[in-house]
CSV table of C-alpha atoms in Angstrom, one decimal:
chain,number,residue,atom,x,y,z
A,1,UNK,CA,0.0,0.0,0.0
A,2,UNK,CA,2.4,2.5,0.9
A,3,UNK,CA,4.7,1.5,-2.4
A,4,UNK,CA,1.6,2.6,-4.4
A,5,UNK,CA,0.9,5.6,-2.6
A,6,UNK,CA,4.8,6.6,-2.9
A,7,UNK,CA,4.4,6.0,-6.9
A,8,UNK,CA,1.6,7.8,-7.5
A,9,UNK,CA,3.2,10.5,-5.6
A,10,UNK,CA,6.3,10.4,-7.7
A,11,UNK,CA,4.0,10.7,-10.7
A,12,UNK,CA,1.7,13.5,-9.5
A,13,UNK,CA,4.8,15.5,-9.3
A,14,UNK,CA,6.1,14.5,-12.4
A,15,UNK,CA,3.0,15.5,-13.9
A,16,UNK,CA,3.2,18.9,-12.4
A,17,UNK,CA,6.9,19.1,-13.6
A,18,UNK,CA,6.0,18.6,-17.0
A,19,UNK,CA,3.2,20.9,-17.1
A,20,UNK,CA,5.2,24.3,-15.7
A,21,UNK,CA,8.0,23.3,-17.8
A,22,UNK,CA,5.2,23.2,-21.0
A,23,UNK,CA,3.3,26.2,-19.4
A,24,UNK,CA,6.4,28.5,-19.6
A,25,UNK,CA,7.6,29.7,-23.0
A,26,UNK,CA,10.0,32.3,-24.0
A,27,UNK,CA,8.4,34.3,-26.9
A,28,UNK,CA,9.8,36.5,-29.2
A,29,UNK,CA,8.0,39.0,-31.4
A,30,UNK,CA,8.1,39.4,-35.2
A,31,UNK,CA,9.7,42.2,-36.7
A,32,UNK,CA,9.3,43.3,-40.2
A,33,UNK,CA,12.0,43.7,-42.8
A,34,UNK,CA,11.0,46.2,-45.7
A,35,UNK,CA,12.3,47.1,-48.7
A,36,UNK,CA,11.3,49.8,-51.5
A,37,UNK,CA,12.6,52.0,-54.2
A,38,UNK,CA,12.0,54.0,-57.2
A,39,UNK,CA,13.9,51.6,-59.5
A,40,UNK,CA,12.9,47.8,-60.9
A,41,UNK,CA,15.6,46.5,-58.4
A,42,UNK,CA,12.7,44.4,-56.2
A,43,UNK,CA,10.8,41.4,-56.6
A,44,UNK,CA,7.5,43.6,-57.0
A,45,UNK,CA,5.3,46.2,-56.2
A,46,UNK,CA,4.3,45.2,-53.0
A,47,UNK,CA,5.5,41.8,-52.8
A,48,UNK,CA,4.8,39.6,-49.7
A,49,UNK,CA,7.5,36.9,-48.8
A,50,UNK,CA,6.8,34.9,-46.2
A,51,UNK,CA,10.2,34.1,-45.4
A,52,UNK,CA,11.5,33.6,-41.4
A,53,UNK,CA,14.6,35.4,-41.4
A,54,UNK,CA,16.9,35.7,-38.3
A,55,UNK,CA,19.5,38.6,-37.9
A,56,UNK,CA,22.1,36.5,-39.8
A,57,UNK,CA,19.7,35.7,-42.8
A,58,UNK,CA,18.8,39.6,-42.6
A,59,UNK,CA,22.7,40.6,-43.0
A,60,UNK,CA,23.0,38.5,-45.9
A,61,UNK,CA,19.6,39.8,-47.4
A,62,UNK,CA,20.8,43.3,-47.1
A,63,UNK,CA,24.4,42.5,-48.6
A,64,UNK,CA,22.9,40.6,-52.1
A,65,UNK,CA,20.6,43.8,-52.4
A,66,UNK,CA,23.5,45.8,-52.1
A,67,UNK,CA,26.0,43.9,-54.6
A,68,UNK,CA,22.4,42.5,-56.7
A,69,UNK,CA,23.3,39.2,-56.5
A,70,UNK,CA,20.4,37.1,-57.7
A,71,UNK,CA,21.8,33.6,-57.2
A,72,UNK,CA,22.6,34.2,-53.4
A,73,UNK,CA,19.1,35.6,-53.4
A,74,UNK,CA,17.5,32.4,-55.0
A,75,UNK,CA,16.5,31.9,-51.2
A,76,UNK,CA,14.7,34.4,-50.4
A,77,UNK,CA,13.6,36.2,-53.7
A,78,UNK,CA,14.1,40.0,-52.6
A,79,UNK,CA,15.9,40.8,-55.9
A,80,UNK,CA,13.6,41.0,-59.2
A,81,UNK,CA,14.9,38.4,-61.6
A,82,UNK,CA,14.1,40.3,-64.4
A,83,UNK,CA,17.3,41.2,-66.1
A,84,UNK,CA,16.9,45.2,-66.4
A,85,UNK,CA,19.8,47.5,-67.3
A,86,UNK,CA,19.8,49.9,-64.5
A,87,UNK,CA,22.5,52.4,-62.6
A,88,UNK,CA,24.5,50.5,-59.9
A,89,UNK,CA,23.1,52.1,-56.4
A,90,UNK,CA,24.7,54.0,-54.4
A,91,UNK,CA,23.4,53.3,-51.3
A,92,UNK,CA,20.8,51.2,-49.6
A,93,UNK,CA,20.2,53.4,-46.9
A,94,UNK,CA,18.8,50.9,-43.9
A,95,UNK,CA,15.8,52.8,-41.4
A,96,UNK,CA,17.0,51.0,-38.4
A,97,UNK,CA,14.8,51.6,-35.1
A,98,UNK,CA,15.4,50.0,-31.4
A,99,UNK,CA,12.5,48.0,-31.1
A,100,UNK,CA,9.8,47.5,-33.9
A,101,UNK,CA,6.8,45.1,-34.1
A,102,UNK,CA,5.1,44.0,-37.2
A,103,UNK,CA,1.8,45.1,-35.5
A,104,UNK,CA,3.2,48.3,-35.1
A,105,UNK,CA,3.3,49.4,-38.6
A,106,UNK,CA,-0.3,50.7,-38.7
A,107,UNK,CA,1.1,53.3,-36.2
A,108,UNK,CA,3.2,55.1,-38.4
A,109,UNK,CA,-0.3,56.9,-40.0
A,110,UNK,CA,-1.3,59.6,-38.4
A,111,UNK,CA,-5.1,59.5,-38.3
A,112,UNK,CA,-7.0,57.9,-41.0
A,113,UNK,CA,-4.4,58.7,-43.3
A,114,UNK,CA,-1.9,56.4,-44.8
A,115,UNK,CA,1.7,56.4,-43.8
A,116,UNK,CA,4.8,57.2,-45.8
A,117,UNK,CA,5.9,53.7,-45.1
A,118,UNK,CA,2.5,52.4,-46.4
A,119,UNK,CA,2.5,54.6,-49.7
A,120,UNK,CA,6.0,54.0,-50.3
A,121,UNK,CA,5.1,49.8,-50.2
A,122,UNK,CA,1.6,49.9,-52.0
A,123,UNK,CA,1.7,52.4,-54.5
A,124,UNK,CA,4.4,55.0,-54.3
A,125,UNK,CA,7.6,53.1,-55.6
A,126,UNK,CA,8.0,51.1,-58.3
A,127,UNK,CA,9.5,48.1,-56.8
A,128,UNK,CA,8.6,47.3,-53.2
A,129,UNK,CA,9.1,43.6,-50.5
A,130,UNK,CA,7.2,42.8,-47.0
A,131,UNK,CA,9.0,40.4,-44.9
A,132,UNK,CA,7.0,40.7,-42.2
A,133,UNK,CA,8.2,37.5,-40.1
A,134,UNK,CA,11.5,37.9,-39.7
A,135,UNK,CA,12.9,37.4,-35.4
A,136,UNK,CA,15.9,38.4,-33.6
A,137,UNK,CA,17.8,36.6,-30.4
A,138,UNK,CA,20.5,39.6,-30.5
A,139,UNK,CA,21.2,42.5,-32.6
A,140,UNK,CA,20.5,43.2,-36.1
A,141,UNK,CA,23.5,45.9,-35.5
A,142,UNK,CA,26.1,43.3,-34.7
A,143,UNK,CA,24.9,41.2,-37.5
A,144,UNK,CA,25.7,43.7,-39.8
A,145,UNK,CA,29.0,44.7,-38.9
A,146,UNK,CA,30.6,41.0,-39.2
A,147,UNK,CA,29.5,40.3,-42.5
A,148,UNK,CA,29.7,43.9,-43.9
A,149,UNK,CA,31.0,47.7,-43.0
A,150,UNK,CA,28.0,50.1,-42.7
A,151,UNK,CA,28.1,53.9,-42.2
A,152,UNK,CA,25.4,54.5,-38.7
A,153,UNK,CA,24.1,58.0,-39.0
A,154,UNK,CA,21.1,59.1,-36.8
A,155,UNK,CA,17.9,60.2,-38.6
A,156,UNK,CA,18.3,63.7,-36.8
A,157,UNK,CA,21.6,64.6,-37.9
A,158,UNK,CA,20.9,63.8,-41.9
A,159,UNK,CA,20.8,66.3,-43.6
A,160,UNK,CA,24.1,67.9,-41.8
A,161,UNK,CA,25.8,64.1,-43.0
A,162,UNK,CA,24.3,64.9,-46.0
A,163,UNK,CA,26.6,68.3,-46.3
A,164,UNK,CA,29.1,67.1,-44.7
A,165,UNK,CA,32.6,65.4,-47.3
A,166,UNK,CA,32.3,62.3,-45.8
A,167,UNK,CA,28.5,62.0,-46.6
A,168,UNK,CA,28.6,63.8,-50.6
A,169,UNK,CA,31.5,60.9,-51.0
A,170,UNK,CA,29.3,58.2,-50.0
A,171,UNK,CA,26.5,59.3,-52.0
A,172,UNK,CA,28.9,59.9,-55.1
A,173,UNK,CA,31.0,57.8,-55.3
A,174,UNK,CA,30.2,55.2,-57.7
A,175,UNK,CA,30.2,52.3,-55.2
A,176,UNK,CA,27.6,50.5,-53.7
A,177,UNK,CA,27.3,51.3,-50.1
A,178,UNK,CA,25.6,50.5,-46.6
A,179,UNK,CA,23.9,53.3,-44.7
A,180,UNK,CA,22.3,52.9,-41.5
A,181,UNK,CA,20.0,55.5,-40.3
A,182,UNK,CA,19.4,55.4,-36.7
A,183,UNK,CA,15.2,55.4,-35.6
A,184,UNK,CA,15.7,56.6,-31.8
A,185,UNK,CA,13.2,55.1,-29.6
A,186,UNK,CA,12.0,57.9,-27.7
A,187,UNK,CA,10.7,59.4,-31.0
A,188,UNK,CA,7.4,58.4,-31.4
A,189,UNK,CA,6.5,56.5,-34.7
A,190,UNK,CA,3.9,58.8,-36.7
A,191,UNK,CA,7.0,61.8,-35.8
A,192,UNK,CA,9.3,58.8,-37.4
A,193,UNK,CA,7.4,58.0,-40.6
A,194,UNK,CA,7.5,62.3,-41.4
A,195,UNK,CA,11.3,61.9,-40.2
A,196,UNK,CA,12.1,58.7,-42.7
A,197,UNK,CA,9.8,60.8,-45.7
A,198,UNK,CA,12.2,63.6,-45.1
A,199,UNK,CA,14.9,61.6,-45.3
A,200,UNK,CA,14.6,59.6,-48.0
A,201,UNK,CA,13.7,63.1,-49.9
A,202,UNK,CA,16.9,64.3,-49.2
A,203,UNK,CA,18.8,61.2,-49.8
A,204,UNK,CA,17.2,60.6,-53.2
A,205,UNK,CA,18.0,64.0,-54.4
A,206,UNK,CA,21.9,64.1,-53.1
A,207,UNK,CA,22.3,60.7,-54.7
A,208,UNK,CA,20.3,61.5,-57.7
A,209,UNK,CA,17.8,58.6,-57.4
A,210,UNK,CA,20.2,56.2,-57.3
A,211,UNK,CA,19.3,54.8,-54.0
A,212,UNK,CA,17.3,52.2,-52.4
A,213,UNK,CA,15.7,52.2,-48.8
A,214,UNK,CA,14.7,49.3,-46.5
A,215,UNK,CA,12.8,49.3,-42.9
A,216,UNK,CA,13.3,46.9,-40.2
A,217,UNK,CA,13.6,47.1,-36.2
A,218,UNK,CA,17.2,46.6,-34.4
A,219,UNK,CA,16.1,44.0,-31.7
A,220,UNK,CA,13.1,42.0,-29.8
A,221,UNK,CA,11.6,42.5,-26.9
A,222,UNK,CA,11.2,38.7,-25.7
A,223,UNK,CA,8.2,38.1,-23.2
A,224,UNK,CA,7.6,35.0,-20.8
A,225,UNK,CA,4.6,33.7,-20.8
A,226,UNK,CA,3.0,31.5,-18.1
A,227,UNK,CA,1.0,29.8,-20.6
A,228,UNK,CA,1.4,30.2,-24.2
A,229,UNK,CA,-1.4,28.3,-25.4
A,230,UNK,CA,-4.2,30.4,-23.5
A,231,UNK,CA,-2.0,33.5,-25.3
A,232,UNK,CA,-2.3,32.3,-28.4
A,233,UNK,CA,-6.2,32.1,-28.0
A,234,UNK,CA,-6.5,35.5,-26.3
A,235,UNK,CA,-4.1,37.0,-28.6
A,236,UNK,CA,-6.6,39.1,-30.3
A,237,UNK,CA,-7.9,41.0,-26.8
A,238,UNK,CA,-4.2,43.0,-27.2
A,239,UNK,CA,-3.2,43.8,-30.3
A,240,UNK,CA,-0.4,46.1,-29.2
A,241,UNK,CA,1.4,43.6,-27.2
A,242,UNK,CA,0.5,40.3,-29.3
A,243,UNK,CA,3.3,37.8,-29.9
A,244,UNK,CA,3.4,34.6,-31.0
A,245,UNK,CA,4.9,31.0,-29.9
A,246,UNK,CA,8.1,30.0,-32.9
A,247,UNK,CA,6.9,28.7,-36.2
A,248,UNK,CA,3.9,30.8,-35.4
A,249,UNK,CA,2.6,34.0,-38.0
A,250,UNK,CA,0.7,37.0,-36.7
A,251,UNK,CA,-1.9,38.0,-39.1
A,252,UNK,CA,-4.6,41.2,-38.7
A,253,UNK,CA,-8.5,40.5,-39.5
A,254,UNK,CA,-11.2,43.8,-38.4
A,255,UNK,CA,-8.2,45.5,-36.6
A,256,UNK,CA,-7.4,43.0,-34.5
A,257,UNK,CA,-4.0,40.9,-34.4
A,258,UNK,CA,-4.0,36.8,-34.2
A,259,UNK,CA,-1.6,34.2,-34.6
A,260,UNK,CA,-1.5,31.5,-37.4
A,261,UNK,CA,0.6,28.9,-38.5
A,262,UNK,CA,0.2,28.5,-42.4
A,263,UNK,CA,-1.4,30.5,-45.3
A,264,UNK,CA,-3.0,30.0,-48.3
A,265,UNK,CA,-2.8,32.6,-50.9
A,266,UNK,CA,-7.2,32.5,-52.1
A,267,UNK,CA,-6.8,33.6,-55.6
A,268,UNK,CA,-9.5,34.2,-58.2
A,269,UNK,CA,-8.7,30.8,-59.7
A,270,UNK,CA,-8.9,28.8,-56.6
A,271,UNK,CA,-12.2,30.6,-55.4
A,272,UNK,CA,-14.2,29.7,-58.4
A,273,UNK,CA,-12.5,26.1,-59.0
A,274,UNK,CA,-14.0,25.8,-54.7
A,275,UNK,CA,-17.3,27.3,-55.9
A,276,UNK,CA,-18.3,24.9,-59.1
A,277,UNK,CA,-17.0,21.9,-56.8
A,278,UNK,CA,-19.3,22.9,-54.2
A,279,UNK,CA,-22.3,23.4,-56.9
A,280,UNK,CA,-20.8,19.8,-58.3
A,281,UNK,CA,-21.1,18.2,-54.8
A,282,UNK,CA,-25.0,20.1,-54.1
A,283,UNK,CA,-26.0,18.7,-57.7
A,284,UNK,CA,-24.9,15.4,-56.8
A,285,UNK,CA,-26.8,15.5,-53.8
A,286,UNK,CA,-30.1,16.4,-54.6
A,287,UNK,CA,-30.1,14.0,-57.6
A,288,UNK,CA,-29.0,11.1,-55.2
A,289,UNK,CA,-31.8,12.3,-53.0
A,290,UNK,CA,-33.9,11.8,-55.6
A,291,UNK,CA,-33.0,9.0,-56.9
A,292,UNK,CA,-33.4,6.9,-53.6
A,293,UNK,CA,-37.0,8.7,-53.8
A,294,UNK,CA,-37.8,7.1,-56.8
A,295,UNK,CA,-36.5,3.5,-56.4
A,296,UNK,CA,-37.4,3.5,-52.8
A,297,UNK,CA,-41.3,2.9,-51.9
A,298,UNK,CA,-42.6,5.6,-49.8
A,299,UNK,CA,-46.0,3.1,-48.7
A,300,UNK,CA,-45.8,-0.7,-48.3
A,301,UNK,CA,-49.6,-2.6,-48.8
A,302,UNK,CA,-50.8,-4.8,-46.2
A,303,UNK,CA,-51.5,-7.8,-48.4
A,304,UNK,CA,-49.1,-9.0,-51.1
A,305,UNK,CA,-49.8,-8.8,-54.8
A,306,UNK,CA,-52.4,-11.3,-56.3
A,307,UNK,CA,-51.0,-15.0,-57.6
A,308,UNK,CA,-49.7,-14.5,-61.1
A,309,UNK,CA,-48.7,-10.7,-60.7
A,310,UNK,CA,-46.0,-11.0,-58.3
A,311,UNK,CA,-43.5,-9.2,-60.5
């Protein structure tokens, strides 16, 4: 008796252990990576890649846009593959701020007025990406300066870089450069989208168009979380602070955020190939229906047929 009582003990706590080790999740929000320009140098306008991208991946993203190399890109498919004769850039000029979610990018409008950001993706460039699932575990800073040698300026102080030699030579010189713009924090994010406009105003004119811009957030802001399972579900009651367990999207339906696993692109093709198979299927179904109607009796007789009419 006691030998069972000391197992089941052993289990029970077992149990428990299992449970607040399952119950307790590290989780790190997604942080968008976006890229647009005046020139055919992009997949698209407004192309969606639903690529997860860590600060390493991100670096090396960043360097094949700079040098256009389209087989290192094969991966990821930033670069347009369309073989266009264009000017070699003179900068991609990186908007790097502290901490930025991919929920966060409806803030930059002011009102019910679209952002710069937004313009500049949808309709405002001629080539534009959205990597809008990319993470970080350190970074994106230190990423970049091992596998290439960018130029930090701070988004206040651009248009004196802009005068100054060291800026006109970077912006002239015929090379293909990496300029990081520093985002402060403290600055509040519809002030930052006016700030970036201005920016990339100024930068497109000193370089003479011949330069491309990208968005994307420096580091995440990991959150514990007791139980990431009953987050997931109540994800949608905060959309400010949403984030979502690894492998997991976040996706936005009537305002609010939500996290998803896999997505299906619904095209026009696919929605009317569902629609005449569902009309198929109802078709089917009522002729079956009627059909057991018919060969089925609805009334059985009492008696049997009379001798000689049996069939």
């Amino acid at each position: 008796m006691k030998a069972t009582a000391l197992v089941g003990l052993l289990c029970a706590a077992a149990g428990d252990y299992v449970v607040s080790s399952a119950s307790v999740s590290t989780l790190y929000p997604h942080v968008p990576l976006v890229f647009w320009s005046d020139r055919p140098i992009f997949n698209s306008q407004n192309a969606y890649l639903n690529a997860v991208l860590g600060e390493t991946e991100i670096a090396s993203t960043l360097t094949n846009v700079l040098a256009r190399d389209t087989a290192k890109d094969a991966g990821v498919n930033v670069l347009s593959k369309e073989k266009v004769t264009i000017d070699e850039t003179e900068a991609l000029c990186v908007f790097l701020r502290q901490n930025l979610r991919t929920d966060q990018i409806d803030e930059f409008a002011d009102g019910k007025n679209p952002s710069f950001i937004q313009q500049a993706v949808t309709c405002k460039s001629k080539s534009s990406v959205v990597v809008p699932h990319t993470t970080r575990k350190y970074t994106l800073r230190k990423a970049l300066k091992d596998v290439a040698k960018p130029t930090f300026v701070s988004i206040n102080d651009i248009n004196e870089w802009i005068a100054s030699p060291a800026g006109a030579e970077l912006l002239t010189n015929n090379k293909p450069d990496l300029l990081v713009i520093d985002v402060p924090q403290s600055m509040q994010l519809v002030e930052a989208d006016k700030a970036i406009e201005a920016a990339v105003t100024a930068l497109s004119n000193a370089a003479k168009g011949r330069v491309d811009f990208a968005l994307t957030g420096d580091e995440g802001e990991p959150a514990v979380v007791k139980d990431p399972f009953g987050r997931r579900l109540a994800s949608t009651q905060n959309t400010t602070s949403i984030v979502c367990e690894t492998g997991y999207l976040v996706g936005f339906s009537g305002g609010k955020a939500f996290c998803f696993s896999h997505y299906v692109h619904m095209t026009p093709h696919l929605l009317t190939a569902l629609l005449f198979g569902f009309f198929f299927l109802f078709l089917a179904y009522v002729g079956l229906t009627v059909l057991h109607g018919i060969q089925t009796p609805l009334r059985y007789p009492h008696h049997g047929p009379p001798k000689g009419k049996e069939f």
